PDB file of C-alpha atoms in Angstrom:
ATOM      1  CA  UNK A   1      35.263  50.553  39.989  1.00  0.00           C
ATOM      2  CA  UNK A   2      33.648  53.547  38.611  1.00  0.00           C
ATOM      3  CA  UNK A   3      33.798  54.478  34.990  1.00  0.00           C
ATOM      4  CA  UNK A   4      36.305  57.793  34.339  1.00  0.00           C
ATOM      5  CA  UNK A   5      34.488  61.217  32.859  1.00  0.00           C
ATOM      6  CA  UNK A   6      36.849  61.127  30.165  1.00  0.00           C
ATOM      7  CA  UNK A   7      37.299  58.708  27.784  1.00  0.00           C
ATOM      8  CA  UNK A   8      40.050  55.808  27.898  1.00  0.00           C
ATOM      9  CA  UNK A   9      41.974  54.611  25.189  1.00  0.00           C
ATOM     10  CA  UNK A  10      40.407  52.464  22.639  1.00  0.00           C
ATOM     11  CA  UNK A  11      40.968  49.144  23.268  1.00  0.00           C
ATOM     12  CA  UNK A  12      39.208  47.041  20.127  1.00  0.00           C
ATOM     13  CA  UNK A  13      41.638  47.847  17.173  1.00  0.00           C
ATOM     14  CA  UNK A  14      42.382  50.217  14.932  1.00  0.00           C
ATOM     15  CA  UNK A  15      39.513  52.654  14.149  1.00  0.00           C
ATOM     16  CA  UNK A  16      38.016  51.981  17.586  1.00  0.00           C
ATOM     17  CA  UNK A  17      36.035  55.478  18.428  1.00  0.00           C
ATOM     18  CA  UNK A  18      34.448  56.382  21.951  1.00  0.00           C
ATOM     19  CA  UNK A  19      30.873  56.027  19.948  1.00  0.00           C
ATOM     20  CA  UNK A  20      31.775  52.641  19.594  1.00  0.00           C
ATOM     21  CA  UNK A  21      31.527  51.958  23.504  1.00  0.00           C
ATOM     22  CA  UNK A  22      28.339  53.304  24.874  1.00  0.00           C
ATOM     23  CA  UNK A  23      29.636  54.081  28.815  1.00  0.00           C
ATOM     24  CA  UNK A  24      32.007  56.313  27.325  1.00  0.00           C
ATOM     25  CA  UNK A  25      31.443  58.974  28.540  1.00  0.00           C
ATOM     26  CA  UNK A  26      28.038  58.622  30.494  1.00  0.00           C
ATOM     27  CA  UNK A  27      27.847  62.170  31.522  1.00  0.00           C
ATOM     28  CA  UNK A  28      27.912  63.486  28.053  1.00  0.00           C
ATOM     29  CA  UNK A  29      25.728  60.683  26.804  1.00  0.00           C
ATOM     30  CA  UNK A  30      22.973  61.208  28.675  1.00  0.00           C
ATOM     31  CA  UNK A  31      22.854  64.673  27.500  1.00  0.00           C
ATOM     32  CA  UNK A  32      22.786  63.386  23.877  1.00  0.00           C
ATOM     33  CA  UNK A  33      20.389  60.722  24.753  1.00  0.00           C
ATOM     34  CA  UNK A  34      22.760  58.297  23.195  1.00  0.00           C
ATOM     35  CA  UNK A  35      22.638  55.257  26.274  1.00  0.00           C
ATOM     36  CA  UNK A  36      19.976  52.795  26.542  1.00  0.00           C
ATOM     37  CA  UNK A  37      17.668  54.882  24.138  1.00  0.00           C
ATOM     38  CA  UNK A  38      16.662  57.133  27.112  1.00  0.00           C
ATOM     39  CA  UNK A  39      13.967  59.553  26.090  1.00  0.00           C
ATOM     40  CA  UNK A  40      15.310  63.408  24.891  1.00  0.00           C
ATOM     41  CA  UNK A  41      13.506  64.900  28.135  1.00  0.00           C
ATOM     42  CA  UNK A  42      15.944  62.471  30.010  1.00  0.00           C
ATOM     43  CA  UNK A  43      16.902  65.841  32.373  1.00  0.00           C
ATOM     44  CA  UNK A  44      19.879  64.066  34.248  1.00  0.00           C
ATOM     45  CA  UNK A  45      21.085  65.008  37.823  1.00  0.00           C
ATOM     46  CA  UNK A  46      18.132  66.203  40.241  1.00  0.00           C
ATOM     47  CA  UNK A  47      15.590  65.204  37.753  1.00  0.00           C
ATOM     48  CA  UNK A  48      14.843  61.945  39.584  1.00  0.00           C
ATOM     49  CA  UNK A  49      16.581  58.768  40.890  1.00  0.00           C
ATOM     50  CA  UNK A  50      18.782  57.451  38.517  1.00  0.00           C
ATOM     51  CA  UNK A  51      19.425  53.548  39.617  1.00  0.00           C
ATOM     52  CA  UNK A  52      22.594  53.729  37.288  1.00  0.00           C
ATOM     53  CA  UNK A  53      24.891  56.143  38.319  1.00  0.00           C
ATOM     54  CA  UNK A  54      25.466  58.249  41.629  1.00  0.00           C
ATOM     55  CA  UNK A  55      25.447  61.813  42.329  1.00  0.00           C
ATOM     56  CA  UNK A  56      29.053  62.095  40.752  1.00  0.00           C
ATOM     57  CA  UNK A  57      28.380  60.439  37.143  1.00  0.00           C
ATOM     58  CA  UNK A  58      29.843  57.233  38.767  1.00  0.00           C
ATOM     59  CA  UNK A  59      27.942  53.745  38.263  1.00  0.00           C
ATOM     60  CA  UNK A  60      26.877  52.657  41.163  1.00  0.00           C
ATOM     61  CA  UNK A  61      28.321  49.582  42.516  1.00  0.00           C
ATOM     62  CA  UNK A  62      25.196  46.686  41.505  1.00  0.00           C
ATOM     63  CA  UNK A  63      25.020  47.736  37.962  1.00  0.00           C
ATOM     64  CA  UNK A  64      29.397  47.093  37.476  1.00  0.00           C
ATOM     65  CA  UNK A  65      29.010  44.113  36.764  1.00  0.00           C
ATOM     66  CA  UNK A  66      26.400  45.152  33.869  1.00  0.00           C
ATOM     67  CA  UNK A  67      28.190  47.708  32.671  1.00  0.00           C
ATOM     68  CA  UNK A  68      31.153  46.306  32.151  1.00  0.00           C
ATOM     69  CA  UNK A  69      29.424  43.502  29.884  1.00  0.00           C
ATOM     70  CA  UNK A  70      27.923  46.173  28.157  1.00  0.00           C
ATOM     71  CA  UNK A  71      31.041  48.209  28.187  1.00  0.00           C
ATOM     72  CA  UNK A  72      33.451  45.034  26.628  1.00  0.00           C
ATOM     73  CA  UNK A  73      30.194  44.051  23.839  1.00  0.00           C
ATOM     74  CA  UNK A  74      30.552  47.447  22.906  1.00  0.00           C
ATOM     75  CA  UNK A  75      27.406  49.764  20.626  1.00  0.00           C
ATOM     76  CA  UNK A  76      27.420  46.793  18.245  1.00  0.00           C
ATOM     77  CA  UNK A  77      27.533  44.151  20.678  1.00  0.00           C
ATOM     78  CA  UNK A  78      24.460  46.136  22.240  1.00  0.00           C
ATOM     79  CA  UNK A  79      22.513  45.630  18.960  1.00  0.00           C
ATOM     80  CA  UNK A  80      23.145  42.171  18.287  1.00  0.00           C
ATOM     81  CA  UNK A  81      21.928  41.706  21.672  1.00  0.00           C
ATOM     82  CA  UNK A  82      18.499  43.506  21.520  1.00  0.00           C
ATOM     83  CA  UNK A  83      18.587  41.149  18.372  1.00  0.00           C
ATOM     84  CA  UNK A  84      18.926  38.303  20.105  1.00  0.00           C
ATOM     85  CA  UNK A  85      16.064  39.139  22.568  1.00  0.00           C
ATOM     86  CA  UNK A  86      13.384  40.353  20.089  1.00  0.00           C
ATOM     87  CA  UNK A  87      14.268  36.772  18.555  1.00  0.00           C
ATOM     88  CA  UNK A  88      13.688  34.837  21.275  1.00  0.00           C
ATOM     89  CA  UNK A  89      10.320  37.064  22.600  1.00  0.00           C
ATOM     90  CA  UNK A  90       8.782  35.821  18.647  1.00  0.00           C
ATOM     91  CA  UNK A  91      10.185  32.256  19.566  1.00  0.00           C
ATOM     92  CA  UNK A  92       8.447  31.903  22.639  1.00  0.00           C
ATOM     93  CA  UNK A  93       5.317  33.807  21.350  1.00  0.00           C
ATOM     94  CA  UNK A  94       5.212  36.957  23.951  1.00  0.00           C
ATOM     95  CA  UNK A  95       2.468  38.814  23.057  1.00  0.00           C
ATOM     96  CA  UNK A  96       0.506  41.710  24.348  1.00  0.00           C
ATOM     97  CA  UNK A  97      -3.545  42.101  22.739  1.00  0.00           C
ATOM     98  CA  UNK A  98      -3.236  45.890  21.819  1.00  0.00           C
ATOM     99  CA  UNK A  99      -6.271  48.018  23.311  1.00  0.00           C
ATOM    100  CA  UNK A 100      -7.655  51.200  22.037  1.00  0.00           C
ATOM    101  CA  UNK A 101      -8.292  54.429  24.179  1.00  0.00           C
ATOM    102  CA  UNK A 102     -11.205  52.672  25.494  1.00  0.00           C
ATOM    103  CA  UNK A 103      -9.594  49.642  27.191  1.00  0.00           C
ATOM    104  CA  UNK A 104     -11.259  47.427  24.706  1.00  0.00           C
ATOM    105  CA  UNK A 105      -9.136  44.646  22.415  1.00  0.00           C
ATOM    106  CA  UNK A 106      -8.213  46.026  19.115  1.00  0.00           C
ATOM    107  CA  UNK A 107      -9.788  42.920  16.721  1.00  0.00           C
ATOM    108  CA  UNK A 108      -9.549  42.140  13.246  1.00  0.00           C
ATOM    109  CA  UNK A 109     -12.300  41.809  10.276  1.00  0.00           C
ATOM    110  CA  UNK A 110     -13.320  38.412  12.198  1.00  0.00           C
ATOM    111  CA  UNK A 111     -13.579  39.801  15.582  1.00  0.00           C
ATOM    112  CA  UNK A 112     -10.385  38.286  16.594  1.00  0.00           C
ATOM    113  CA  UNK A 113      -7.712  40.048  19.002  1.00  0.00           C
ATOM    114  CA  UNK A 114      -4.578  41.387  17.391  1.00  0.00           C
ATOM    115  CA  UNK A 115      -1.763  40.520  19.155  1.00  0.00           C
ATOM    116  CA  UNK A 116       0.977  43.232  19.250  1.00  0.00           C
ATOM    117  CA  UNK A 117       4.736  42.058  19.896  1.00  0.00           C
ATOM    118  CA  UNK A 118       6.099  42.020  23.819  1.00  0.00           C
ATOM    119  CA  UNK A 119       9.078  44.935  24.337  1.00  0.00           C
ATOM    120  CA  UNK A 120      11.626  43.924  26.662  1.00  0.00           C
ATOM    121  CA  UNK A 121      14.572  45.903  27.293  1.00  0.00           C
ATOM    122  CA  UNK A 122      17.565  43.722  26.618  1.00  0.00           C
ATOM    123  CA  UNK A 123      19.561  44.843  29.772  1.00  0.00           C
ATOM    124  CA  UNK A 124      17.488  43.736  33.169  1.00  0.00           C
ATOM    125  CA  UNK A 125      16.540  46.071  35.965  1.00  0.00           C
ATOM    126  CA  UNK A 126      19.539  45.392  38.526  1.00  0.00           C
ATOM    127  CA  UNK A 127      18.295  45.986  42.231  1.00  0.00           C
ATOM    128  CA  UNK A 128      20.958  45.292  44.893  1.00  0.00           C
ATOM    129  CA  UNK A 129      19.994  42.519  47.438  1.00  0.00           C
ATOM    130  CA  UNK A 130      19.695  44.676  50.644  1.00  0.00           C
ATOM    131  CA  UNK A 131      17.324  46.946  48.508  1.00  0.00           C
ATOM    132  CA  UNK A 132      15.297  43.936  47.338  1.00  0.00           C
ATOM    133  CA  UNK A 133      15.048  42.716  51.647  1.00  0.00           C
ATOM    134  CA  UNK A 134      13.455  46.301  52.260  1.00  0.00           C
ATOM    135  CA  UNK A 135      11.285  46.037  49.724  1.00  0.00           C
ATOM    136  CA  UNK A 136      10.461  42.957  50.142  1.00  0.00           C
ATOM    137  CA  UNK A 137       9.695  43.312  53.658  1.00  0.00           C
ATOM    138  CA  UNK A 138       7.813  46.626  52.853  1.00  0.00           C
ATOM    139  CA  UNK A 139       5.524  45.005  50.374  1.00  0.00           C
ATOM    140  CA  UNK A 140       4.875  41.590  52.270  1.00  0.00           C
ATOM    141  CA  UNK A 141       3.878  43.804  55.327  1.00  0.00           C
ATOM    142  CA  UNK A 142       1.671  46.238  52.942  1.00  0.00           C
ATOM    143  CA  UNK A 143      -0.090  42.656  52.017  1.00  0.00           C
ATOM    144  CA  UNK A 144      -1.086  41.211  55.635  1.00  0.00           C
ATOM    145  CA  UNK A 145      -2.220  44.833  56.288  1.00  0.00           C
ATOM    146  CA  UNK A 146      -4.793  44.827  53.418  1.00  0.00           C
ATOM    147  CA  UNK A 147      -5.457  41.047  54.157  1.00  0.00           C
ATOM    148  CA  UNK A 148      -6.542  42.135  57.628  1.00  0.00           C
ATOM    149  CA  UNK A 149      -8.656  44.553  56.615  1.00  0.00           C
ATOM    150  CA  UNK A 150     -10.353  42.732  53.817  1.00  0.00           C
ATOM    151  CA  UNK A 151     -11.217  39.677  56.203  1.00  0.00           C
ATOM    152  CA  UNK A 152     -12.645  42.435  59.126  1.00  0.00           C
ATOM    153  CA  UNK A 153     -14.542  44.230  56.529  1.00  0.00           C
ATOM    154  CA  UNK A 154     -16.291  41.303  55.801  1.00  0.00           C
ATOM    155  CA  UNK A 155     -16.336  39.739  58.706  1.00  0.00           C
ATOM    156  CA  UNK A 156     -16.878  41.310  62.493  1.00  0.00           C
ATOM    157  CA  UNK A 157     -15.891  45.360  60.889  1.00  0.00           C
ATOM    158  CA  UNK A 158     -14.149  45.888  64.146  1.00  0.00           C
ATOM    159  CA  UNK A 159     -12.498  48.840  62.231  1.00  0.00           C
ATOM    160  CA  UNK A 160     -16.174  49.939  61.602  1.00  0.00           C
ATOM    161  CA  UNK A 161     -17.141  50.352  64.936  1.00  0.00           C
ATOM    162  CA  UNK A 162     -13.960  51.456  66.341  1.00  0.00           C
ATOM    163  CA  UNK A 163     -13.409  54.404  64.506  1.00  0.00           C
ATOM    164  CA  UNK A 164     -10.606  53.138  62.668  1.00  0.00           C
ATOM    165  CA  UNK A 165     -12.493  53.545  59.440  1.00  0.00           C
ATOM    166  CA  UNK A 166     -15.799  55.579  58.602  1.00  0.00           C
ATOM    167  CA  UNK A 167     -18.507  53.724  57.327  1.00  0.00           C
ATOM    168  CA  UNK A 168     -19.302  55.513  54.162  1.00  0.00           C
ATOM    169  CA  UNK A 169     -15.308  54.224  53.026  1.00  0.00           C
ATOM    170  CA  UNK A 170     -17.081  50.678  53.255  1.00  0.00           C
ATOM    171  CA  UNK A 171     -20.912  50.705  52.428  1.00  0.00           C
ATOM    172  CA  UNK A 172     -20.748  53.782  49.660  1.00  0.00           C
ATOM    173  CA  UNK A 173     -18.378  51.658  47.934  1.00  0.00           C
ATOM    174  CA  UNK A 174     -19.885  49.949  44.811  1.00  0.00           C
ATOM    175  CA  UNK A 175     -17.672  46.977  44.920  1.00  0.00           C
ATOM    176  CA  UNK A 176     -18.251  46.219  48.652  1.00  0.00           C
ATOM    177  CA  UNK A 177     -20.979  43.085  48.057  1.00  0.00           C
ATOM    178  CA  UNK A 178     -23.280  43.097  51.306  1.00  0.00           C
ATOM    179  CA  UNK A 179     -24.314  39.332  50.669  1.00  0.00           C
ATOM    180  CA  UNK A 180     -20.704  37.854  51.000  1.00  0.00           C
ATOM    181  CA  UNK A 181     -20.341  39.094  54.625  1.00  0.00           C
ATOM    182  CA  UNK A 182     -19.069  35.750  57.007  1.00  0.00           C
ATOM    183  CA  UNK A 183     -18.074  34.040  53.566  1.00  0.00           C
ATOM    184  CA  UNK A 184     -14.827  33.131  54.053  1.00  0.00           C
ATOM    185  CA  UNK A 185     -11.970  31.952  51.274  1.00  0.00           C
ATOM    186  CA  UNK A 186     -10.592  28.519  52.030  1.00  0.00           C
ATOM    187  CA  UNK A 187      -7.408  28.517  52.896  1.00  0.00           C
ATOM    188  CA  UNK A 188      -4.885  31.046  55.106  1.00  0.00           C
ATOM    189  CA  UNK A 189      -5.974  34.198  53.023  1.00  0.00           C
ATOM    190  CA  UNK A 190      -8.587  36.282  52.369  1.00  0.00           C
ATOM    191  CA  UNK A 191      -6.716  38.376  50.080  1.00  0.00           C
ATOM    192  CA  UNK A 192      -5.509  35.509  47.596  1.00  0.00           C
ATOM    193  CA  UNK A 193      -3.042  37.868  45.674  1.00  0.00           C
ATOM    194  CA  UNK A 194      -1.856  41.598  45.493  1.00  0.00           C
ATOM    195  CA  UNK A 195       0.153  43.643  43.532  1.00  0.00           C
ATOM    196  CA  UNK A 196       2.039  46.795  43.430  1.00  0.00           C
ATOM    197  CA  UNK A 197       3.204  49.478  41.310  1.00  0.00           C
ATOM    198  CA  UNK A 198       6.379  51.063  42.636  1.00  0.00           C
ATOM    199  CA  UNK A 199       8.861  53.468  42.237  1.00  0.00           C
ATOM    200  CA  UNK A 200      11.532  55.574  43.355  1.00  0.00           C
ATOM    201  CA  UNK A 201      11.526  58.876  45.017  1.00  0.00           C
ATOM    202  CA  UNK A 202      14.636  61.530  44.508  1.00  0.00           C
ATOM    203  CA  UNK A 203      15.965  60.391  47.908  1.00  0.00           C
ATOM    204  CA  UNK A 204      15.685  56.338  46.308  1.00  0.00           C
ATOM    205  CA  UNK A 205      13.419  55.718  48.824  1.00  0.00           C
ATOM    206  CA  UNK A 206      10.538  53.236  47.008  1.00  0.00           C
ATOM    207  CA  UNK A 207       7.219  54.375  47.080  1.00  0.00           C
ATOM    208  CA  UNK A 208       3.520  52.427  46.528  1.00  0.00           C
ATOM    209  CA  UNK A 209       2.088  54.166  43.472  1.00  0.00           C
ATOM    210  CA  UNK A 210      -1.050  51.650  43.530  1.00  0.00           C
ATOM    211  CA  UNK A 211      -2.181  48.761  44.686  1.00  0.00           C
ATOM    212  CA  UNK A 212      -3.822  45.895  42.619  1.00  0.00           C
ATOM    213  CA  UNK A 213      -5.946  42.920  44.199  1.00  0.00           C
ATOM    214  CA  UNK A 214      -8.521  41.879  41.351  1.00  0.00           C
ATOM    215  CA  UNK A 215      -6.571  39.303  39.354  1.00  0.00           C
ATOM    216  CA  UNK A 216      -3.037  41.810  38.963  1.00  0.00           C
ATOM    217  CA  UNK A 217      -1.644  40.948  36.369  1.00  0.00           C
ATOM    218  CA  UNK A 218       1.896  40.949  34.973  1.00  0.00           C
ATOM    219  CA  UNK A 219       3.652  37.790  36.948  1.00  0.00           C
ATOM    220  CA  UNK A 220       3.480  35.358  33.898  1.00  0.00           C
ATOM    221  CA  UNK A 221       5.512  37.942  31.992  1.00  0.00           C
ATOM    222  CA  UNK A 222       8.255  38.288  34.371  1.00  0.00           C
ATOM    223  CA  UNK A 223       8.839  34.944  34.787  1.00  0.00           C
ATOM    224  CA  UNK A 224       8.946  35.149  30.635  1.00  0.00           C
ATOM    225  CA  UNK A 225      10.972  37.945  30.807  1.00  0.00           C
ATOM    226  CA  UNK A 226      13.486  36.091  33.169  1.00  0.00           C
ATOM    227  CA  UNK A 227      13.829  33.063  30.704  1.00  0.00           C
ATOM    228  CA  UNK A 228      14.615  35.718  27.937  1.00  0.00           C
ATOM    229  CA  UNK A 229      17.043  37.195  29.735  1.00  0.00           C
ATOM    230  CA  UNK A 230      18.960  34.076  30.962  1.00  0.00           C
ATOM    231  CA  UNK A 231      19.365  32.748  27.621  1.00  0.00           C
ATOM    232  CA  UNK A 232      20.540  35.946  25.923  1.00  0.00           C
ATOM    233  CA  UNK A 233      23.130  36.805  28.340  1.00  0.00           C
ATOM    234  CA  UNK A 234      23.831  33.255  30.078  1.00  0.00           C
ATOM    235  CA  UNK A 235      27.198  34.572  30.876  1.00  0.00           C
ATOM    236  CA  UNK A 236      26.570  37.532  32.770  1.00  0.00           C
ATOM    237  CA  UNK A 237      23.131  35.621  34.806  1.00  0.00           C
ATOM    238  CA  UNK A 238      25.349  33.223  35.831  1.00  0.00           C
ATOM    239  CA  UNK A 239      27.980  35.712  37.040  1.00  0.00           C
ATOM    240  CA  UNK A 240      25.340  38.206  38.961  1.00  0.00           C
ATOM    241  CA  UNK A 241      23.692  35.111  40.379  1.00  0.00           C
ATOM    242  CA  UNK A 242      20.072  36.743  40.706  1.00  0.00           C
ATOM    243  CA  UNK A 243      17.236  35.456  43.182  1.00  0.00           C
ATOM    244  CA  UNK A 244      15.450  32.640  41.690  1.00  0.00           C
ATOM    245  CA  UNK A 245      11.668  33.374  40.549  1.00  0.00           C
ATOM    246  CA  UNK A 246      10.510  29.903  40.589  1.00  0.00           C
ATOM    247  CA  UNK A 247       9.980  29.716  44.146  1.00  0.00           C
ATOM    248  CA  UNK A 248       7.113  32.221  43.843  1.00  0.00           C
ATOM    249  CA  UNK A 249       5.297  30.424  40.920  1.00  0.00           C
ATOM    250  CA  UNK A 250       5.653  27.174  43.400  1.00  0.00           C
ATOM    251  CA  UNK A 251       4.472  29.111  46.195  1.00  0.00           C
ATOM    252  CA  UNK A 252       1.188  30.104  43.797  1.00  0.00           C
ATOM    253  CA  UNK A 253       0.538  26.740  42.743  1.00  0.00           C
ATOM    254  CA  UNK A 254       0.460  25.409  46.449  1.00  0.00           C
ATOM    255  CA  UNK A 255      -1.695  28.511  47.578  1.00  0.00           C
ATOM    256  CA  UNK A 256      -4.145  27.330  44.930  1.00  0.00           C
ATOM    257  CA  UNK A 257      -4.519  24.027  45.909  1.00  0.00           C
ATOM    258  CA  UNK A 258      -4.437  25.214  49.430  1.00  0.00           C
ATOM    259  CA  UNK A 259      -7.200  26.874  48.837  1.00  0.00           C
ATOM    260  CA  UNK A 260      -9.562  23.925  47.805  1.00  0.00           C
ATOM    261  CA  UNK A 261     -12.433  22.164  49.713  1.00  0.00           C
ATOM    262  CA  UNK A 262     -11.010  19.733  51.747  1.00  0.00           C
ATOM    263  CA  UNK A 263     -12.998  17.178  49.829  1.00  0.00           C
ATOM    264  CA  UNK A 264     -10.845  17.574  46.993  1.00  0.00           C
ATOM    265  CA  UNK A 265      -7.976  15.113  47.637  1.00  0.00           C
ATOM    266  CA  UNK A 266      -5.416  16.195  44.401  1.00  0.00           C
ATOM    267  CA  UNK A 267      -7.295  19.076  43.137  1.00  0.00           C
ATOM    268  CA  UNK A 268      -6.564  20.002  39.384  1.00  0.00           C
ATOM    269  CA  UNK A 269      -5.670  24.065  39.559  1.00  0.00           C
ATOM    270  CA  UNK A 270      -7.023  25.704  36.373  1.00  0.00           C
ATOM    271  CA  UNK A 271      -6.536  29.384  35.073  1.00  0.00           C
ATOM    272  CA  UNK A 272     -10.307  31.480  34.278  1.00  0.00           C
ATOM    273  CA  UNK A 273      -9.388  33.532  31.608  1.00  0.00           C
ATOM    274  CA  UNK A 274     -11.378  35.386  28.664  1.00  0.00           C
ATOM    275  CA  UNK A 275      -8.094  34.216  26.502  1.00  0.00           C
ATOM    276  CA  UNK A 276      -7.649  35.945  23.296  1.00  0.00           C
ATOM    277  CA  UNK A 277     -10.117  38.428  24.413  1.00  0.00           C
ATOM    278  CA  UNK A 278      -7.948  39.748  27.310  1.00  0.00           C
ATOM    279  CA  UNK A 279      -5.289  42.493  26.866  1.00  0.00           C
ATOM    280  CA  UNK A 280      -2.726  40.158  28.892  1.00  0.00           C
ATOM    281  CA  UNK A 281      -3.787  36.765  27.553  1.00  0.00           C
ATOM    282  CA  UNK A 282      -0.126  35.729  27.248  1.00  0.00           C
ATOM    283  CA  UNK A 283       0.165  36.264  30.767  1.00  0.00           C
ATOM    284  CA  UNK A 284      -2.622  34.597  32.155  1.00  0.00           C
ATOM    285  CA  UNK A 285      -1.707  31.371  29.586  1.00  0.00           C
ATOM    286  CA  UNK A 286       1.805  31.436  30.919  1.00  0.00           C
ATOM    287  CA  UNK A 287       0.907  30.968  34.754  1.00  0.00           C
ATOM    288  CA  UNK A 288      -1.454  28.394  33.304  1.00  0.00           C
TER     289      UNK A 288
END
């Protein structure tokens, strides 16, 4: 169902208003920035792809099921909520080390990091499934691509002498190392892990803002984020039913100890980390 541009009748009690529910009316609200806290240059239709509504102001069919929770809790059932997951964030210790302009850890008289709290939107992203399979497919593609390349590059640079890439891309590049040519990662991977930034175009189309490979960072907080979520609104994760993330921390874990010596019979899988020191040292302790 899609939500009406005029409001319905008031359904909890007397002095119910339509500021009380915060889907009524969307239109207008996003105009008055008064839904999900959206920023004042919020410009509406044509300003960008807006995952929560259509073209006609009408919610797009994977978020109903979210709005209508959010719709039934009402603007004070919406408060309690982000209550409820600031509470549990502290609980479970989320933290982010806050950074100056210069990347480096902001630190106390004692030269220890000060940990800034973890902001999580209350209401999850909602990505429909047959979305998720093209980008899925997209990204896992994007990853045996740059896999390829990094084993030729440091291996027989076919793409070198082929044309496929000019050689100043390779040996003009400070982080190409020279020595570790024919060194080769145990395991099925040269590339051990890779992330992406992503968005959406105007069309909805997703796009590859950047690409990470040096440690990325950010998978220990969503699998945070996803315990948050599930206990704050148990009711509506049950009912939606999203994809599981455990299977990927399983999948890491066994891609680790694939990639030990074969000498190593059980090998113990450890996290490097600078700890405190590092701007995502929650995240690196949580995959730990």
């Amino acid at each position: 169902m899609a939500f009406p541009t005029t409001p319905p009748t008031p359904q909890r009690g007397a002095g119910a208003t339509d500021f009380d529910n915060p889907l009524v009316p969307y239109g207008t609200m996003r105009a008055q920035q008064a839904l999900f806290d959206v920023l004042p240059s919020y410009g509406g239709p044509g300003a960008g792809y807006d995952e929560f509504v259509d073209g006609a102001g009408h919610v797009r069919p994977t978020w109903q099921e979210l709005a209508d929770c959010v719709r039934d809790r009402g603007r004070g059932g919406l408060d309690r909520l982000r209550q409820v997951v600031r509470s549990l964030v502290d609980n479970d210790g989320i933290t982010y080390i806050q950074v100056d302009r210069h990347g480096e850890a902001v630190t106390n008289g004692d030269g220890t990091a000060v940990p800034g709290p973890w902001q999580l939107d209350a209401l999850p992203l909602v990505i429909a499934a047959a979305d998720w399979d093209r980008l899925e497919a997209g990204v896992v593609q994007r990853s045996r691509l740059l896999d390829a390349v990094l084993t030729d590059l440091y291996g027989a640079r076919r793409s070198i002498t082929s044309g496929v890439l000019p050689p100043q891309l390779l040996f003009a590049n400070p982080g190409y190392v020279r020595a570790a040519r024919g060194i080769e990662v145990p395991g099925r991977h040269q590339l051990f892990l890779h992330g992406c930034d992503i968005s959406r175009n105007a069309g909805g189309d997703f796009a590859v803002n950047a690409d990470w490979t040096q440690a990325p960072s950010g998978a220990g907080y969503a699998l945070a984020d996803r315990r948050v979520v599930a206990h704050a609104i148990p009711d509506l994760y049950e009912q939606i039913g999203p994809r599981p993330a455990s299977p990927w921390a399983q999948a890491l874990r066994l891609a680790l100890v694939d990639a030990a010596p074969e000498s190593a019979e059980e090998p113990v899988v450890v996290v490097l980390s600078p700890g405190i020191h590092s701007e995502t040292a929650f995240d690196q302790a949580y995959l730990a």
